[in-house]
Coordinates of C-alpha atoms in Angstrom, one line a residue:
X1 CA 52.3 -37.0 -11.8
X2 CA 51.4 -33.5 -10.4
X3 CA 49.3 -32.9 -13.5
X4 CA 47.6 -36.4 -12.3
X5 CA 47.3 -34.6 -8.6
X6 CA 46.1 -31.5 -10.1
X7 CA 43.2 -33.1 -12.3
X8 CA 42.2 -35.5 -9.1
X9 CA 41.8 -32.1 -7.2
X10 CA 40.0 -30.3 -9.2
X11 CA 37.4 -33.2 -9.7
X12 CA 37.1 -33.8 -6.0
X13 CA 36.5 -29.8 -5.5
X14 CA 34.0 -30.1 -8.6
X15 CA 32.4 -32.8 -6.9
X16 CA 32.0 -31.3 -3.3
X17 CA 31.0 -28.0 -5.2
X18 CA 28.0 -30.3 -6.6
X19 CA 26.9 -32.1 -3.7
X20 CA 26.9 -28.7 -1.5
X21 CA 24.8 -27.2 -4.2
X22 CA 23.0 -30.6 -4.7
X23 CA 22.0 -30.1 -0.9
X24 CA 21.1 -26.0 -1.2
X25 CA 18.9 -27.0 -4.1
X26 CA 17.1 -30.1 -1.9
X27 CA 16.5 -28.1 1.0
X28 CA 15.1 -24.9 -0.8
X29 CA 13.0 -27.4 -2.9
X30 CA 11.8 -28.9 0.5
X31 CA 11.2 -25.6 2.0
X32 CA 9.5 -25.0 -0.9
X33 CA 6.9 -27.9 -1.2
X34 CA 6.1 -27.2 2.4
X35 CA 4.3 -24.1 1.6
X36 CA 2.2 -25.9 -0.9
X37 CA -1.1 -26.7 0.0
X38 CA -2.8 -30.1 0.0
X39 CA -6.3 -31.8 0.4
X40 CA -5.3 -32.3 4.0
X41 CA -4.4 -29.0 4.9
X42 CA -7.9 -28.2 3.7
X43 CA -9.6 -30.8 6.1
X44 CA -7.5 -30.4 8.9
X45 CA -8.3 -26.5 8.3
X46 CA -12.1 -27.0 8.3
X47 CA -11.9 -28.9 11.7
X48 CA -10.0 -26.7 13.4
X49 CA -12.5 -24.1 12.3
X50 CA -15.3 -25.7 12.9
X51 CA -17.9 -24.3 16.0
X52 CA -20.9 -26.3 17.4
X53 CA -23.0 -23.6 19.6
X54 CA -24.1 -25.8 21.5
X55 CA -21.1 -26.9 22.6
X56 CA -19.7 -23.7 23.4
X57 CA -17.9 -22.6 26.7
X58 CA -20.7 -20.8 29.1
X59 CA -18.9 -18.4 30.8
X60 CA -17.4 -16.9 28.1
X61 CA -20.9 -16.6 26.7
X62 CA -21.7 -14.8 29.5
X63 CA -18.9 -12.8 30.2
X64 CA -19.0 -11.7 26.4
X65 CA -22.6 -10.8 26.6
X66 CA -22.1 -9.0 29.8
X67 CA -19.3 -6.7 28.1
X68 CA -21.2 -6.1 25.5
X69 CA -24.2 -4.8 27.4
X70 CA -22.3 -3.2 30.1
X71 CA -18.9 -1.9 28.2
X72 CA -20.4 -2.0 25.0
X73 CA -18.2 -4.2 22.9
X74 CA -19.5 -4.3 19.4
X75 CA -17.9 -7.0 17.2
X76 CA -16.9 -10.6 16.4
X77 CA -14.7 -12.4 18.7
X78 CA -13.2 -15.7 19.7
X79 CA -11.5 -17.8 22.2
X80 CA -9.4 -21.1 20.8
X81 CA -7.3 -23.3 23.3
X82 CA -5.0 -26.4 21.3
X83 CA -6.9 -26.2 18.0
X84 CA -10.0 -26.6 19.6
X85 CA -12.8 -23.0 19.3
X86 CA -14.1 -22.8 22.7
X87 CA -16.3 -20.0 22.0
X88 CA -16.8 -17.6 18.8
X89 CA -19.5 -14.8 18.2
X90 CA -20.8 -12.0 16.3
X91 CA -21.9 -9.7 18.5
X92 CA -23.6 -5.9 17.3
X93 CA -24.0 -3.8 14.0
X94 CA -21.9 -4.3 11.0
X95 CA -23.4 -0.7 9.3
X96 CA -25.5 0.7 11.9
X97 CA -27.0 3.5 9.8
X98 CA -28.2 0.6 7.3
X99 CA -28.8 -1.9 10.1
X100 CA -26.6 -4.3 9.2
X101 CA -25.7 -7.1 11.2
X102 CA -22.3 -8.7 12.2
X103 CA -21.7 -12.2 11.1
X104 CA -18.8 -14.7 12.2
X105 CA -17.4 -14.2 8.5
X106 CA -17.4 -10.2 8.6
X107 CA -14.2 -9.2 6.9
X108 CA -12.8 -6.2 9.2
X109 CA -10.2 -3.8 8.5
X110 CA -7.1 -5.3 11.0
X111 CA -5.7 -1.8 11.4
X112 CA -2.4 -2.0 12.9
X113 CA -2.8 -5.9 13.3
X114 CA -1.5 -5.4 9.8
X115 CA 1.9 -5.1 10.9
X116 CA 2.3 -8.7 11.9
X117 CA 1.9 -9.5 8.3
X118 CA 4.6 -7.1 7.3
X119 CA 7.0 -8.3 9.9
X120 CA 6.4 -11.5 8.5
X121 CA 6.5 -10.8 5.0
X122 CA 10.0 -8.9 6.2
X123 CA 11.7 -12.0 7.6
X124 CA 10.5 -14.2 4.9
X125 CA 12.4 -12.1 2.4
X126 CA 15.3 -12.3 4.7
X127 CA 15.0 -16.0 4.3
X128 CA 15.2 -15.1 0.7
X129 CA 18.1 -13.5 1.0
X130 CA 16.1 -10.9 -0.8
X131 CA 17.2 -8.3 1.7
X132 CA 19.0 -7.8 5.6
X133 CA 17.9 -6.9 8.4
X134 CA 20.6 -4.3 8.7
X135 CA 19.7 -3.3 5.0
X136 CA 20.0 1.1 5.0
X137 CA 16.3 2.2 3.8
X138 CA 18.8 4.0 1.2
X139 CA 19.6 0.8 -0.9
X140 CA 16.0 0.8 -2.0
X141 CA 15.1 4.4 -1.9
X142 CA 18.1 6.3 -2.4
X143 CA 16.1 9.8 -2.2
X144 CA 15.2 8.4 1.8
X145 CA 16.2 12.0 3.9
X146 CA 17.2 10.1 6.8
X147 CA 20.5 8.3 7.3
X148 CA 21.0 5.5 9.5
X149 CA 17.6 4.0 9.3
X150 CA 17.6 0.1 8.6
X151 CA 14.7 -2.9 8.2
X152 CA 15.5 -3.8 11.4
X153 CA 15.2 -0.1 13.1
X154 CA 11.9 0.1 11.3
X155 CA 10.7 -3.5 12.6
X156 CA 11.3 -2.5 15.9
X157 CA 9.9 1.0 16.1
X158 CA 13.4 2.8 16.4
X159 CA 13.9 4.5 13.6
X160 CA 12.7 7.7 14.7
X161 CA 10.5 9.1 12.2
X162 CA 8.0 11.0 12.5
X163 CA 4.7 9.7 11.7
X164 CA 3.7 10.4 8.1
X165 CA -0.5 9.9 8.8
X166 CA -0.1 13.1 10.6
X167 CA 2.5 14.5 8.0
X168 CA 0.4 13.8 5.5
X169 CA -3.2 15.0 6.4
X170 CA -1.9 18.2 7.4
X171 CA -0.6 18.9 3.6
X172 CA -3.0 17.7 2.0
X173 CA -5.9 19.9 4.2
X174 CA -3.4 23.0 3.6
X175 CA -3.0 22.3 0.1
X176 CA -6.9 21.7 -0.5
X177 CA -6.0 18.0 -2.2
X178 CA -8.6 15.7 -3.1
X179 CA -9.3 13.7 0.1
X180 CA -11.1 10.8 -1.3
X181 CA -9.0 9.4 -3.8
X182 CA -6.1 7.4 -2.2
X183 CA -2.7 8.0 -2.1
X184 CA 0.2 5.1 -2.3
X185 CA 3.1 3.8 0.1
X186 CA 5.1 5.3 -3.4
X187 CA 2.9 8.3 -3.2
X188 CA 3.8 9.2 0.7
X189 CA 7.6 8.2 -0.3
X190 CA 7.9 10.6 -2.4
X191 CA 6.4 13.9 -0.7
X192 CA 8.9 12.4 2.3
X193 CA 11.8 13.2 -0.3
X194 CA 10.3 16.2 -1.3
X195 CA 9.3 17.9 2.1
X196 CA 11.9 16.0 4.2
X197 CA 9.9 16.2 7.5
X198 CA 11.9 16.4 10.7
X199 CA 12.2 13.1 12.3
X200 CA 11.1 12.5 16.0
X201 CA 14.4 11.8 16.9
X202 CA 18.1 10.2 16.4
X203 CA 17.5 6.8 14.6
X204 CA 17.8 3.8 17.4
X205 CA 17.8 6.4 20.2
X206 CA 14.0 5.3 21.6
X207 CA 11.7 3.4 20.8
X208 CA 8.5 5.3 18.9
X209 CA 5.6 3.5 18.0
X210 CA 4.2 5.4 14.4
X211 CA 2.9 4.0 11.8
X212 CA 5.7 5.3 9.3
X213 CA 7.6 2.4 9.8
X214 CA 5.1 0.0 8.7
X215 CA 4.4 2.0 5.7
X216 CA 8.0 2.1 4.9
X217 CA 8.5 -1.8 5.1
X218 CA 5.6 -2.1 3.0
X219 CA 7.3 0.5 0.0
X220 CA 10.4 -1.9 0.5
X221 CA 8.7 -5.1 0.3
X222 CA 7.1 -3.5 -3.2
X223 CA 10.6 -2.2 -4.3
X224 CA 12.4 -5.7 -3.5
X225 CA 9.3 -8.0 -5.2
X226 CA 8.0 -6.1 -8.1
X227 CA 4.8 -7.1 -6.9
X228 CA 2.5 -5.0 -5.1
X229 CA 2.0 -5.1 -1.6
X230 CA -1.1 -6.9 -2.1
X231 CA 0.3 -9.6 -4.8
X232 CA 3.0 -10.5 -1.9
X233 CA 0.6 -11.5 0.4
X234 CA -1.6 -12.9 -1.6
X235 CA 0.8 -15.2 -3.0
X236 CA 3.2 -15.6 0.2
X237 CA 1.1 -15.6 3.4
X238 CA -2.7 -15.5 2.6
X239 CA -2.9 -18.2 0.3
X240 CA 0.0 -21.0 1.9
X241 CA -2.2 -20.3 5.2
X242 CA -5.6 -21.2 3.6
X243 CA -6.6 -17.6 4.5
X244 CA -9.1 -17.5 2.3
X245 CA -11.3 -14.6 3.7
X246 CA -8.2 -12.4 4.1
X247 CA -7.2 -9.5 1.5
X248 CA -5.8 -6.5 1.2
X249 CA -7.5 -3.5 0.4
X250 CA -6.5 0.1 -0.7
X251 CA -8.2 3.1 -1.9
X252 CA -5.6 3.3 -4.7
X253 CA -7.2 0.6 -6.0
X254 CA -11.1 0.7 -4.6
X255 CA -12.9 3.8 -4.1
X256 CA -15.2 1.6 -1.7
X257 CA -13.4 -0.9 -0.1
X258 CA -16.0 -3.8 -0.9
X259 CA -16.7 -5.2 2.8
X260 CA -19.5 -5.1 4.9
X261 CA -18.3 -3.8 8.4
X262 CA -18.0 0.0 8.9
X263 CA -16.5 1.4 11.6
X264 CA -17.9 3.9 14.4
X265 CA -16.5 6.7 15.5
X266 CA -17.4 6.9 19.7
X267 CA -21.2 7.1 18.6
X268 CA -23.3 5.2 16.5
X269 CA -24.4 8.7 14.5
X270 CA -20.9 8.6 13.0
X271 CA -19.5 6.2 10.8
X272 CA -16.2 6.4 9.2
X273 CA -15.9 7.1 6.0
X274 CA -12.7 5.9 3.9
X275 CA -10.4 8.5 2.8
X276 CA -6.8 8.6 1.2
X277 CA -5.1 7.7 4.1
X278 CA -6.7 4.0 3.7
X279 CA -4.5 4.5 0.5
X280 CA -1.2 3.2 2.3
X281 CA -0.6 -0.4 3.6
X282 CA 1.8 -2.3 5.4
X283 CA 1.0 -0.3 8.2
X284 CA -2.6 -1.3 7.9
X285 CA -4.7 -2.3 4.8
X286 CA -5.4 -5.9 5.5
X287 CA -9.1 -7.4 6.0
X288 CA -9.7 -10.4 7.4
X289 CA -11.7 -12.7 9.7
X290 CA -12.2 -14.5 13.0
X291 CA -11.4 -17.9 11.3
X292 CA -8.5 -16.9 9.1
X293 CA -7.1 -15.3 12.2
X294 CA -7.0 -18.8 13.8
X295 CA -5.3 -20.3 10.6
X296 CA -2.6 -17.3 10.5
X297 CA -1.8 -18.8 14.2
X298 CA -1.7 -22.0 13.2
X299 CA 1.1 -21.9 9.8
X300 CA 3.0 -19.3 12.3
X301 CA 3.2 -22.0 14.5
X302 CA 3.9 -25.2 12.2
X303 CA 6.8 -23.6 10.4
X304 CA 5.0 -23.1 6.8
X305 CA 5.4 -19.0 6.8
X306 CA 8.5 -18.7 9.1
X307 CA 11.4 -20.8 10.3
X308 CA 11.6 -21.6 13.8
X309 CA 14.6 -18.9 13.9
X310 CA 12.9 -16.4 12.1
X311 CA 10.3 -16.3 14.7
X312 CA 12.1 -16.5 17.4
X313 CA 13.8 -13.2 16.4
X314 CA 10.9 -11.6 15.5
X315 CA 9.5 -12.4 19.2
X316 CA 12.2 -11.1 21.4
X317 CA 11.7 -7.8 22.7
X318 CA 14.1 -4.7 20.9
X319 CA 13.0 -2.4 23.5
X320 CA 12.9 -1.5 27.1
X321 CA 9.6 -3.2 28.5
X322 CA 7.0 -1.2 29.9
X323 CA 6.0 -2.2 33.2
X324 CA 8.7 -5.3 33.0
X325 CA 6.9 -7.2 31.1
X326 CA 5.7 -5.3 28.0
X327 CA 8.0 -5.0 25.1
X328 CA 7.8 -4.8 21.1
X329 CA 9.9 -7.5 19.0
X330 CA 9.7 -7.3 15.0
X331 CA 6.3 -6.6 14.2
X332 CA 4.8 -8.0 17.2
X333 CA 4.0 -6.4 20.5
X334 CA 4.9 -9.3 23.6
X335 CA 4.2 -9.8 27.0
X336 CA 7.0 -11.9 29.1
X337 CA 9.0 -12.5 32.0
X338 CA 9.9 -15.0 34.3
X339 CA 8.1 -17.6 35.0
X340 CA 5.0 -16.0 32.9
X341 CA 3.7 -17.4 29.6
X342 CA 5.3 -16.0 26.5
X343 CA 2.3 -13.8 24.6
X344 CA 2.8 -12.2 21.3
X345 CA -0.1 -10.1 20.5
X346 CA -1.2 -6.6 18.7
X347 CA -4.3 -4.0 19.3
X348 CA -5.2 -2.2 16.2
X349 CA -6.7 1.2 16.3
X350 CA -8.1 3.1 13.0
X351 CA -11.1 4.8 11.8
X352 CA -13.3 3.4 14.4
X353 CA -12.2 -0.3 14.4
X354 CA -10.3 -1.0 17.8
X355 CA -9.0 -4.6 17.8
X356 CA -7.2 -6.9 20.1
X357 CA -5.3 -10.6 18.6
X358 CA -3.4 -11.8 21.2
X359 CA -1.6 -15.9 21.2
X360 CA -0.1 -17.1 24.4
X361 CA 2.4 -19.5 22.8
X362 CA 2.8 -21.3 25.7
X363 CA -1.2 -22.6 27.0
X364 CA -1.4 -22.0 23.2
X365 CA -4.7 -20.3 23.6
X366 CA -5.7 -17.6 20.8
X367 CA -8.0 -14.8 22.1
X368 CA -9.8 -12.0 19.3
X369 CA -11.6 -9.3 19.9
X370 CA -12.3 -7.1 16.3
X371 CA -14.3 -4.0 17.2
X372 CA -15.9 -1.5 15.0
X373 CA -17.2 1.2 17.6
X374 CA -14.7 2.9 19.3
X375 CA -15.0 2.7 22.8
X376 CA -12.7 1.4 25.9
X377 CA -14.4 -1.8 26.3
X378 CA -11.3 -3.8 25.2
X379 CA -10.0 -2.5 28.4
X380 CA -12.1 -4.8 30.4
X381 CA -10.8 -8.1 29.3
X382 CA -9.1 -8.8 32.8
X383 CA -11.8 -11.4 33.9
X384 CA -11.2 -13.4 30.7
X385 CA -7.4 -13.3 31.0
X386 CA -7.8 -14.5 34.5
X387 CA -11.0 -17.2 33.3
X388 CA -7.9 -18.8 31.0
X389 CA -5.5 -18.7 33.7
X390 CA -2.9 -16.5 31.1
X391 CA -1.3 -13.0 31.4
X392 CA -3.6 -10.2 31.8
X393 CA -2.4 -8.3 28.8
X394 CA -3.2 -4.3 30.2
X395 CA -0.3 -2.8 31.0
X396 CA -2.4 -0.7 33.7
X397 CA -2.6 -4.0 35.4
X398 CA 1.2 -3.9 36.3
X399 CA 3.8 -1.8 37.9
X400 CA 7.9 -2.1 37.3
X401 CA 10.5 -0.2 35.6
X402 CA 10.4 1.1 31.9
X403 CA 8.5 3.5 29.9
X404 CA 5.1 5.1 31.1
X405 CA 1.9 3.4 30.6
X406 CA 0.4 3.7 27.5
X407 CA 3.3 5.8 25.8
X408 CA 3.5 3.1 23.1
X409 CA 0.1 2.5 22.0
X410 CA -1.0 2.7 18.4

């Protein structure tokens, strides 16, 4: 009789064991056939993509044409409200010295845009269970001279390093190293074990924007895949997004990083040149478009990339907001408060691109500015902002309690 009891038990545990792994395996396999593309996505991609000119929103023509003659923006941008492009344009010099002009397609360098992408790559290896947010940078590089710095920490801007561009450059000028050829996030690892620069600060003391961070998520993201940094995104974000015009790009691997817009350095008598510091990515590193910029939006939005939770997270602020309403999440910079729209956004800022991709989730309205002159005329947006009835997203605009004005920018 209890042997009878016994057998009956262990078949019913056997069996609940198989229908809870019948249900993992059904819901990973669903998760999984969501990121696939189809014929639809396609067409549903190439309407919301599509731009008649003459159709086109006036006073954004205007006020676009105005900031570049007056402010002199130089670049493509583009204004989308509900999947609907209310006004796009390529607006200046691609290569000035060769005369080159912009077009809507223009591949730009998304400086520290980039880091969206790795905070989304981060999260989506969390859904993995591939890693944890509260993951020590230890477990993956155990020669790491800092304690206490985890994922999350370095998501967030709190882990307190010091930033390695800086580091870096100054060894490599002292040392007389060859500054063309570029050096790799497990290049930059490595002299950071070697040298053990002092950190900025205690690890989750304050927050410190630097690029470090990003360049350390990236290392980890290579570490945890086996793939490079470039094969992850390819496979995991660019490609389940139908970002077709969107790559990554590092002198490691390209002595000329094969696009067409150069960026301009205050004046158009200096263009930047590439150097080993576009060696690293994660921090930066990623090329893309106007149009692909709208289609990253859209699969952040519709779940395929990220779970509902995972972005959720990754949008609440980890800091202590400049100005009340300005704040830094997991990856993404954010403008809220209450009563206000919810804004997730991020300015890039590198070799003479200066960029602005901001997506008020609430009018859902997605506004792009990608610059290659460096110049301040991103910092005359306030018209537009007010034109689409959002947040004006300068924290010069606003007063309130936090950190001071402009100590966190890129």
């Amino acid at each position: 009789m209890k042997f009878r009891l016994f057998t009956l038990a262990f078949a019913l545990t056997i069996l609940s064991l198989s229908s809870c792994t019948s249900k993992e395996e059904k819901a990973k396999k669903a998760a999984a056939d969501q990121k696939v593309r189809t014929k639809e996505d396609d067409k549903a991609d190439s309407l919301l993509i599509a731009y008649d000119p003459k159709k086109g929103d006036q006073w954004i023509a205007d006020f676009v044409q105005n900031l570049h003659k007056k402010s002199g923006f130089n670049g493509n941008m583009l204004v989308a409200r509900k999947g609907k492009i209310l006004y796009e344009k390529a607006i200046g010099w691609a290569d000035y010295l060769h005369r080159d002009s912009l077009k809507i397609n223009s591949e730009f360098e998304l400086a520290s845009i980039t880091k969206t992408f790795t905070g989304v790559a981060i999260m989506q290896l969390v859904e993995a269970g591939k890693l944890k947010l509260t993951d020590n940078v230890k477990k993956f590089y155990p020669n790491f001279p800092y304690d206490g710095i985890t994922v999350e920490l370095l998501l967030s801007h709190r882990s307190g390093m010091m930033n390695y561009v800086y580091f870096i450059d100054d060894i490599w000028r002292k040392e007389k190293r060859d500054m063309k050829k570029g050096v790799s996030n497990q290049d930059v690892m490595n002299v950071i074990a070697d040298k053990k620069p002092n950190p900025y600060t205690k690890p989750n003391k304050v927050f410190h924007y630097n690029n470090s961070n990003f360049m350390v998520l990236g290392a980890i993201i290579e570490k945890v895949t086996g793939k490079t940094y470039a094969e992850y995104m390819m496979e995991h974000v660019f490609k389940p997004a139908g970002m077709k015009h969107t790559h990554v790009y590092s002198t490691t691997v390209y002595p000329k990083i094969p696009v067409d817009v150069v960026g301009h350095d205050r004046t158009w008598r200096y263009s930047v040149v590439q150097n080993f510091l576009d060696g690293p990515v994660g921090d930066k590193g990623i090329y893309s478009t106007l149009h692909d910029l709208v289609l990253y939006d859209k699969y952040l939005k519709n779940g395929r990339l990220l779970s509902k939770k995972s972005l959720d997270s990754a949008y609440v602020g980890r800091n202590k907001a400049v100005n009340g309403h300005f704040n830094y999440g997991y990856g993404w910079r954010m403008f809220d408060g209450k009563g206000m729209d919810k804004v997730v956004y991020h300015t890039g800022w590198w070799h003479g691109f200066r960029h602005i991709y901001i997506r008020d989730l609430d009018k859902d309205i997605v506004v792009i500015f990608l610059g290659n002159l460096t110049n301040g005329s991103l910092m005359h947006l306030d018209e537009l902002f007010k034109y689409l009835k959002m947040p004006i997203i300068r924290k010069g605009a606003y007063t309130g309690a936090g950190s001071l004005p402009g100590s966190d920018e890129d």
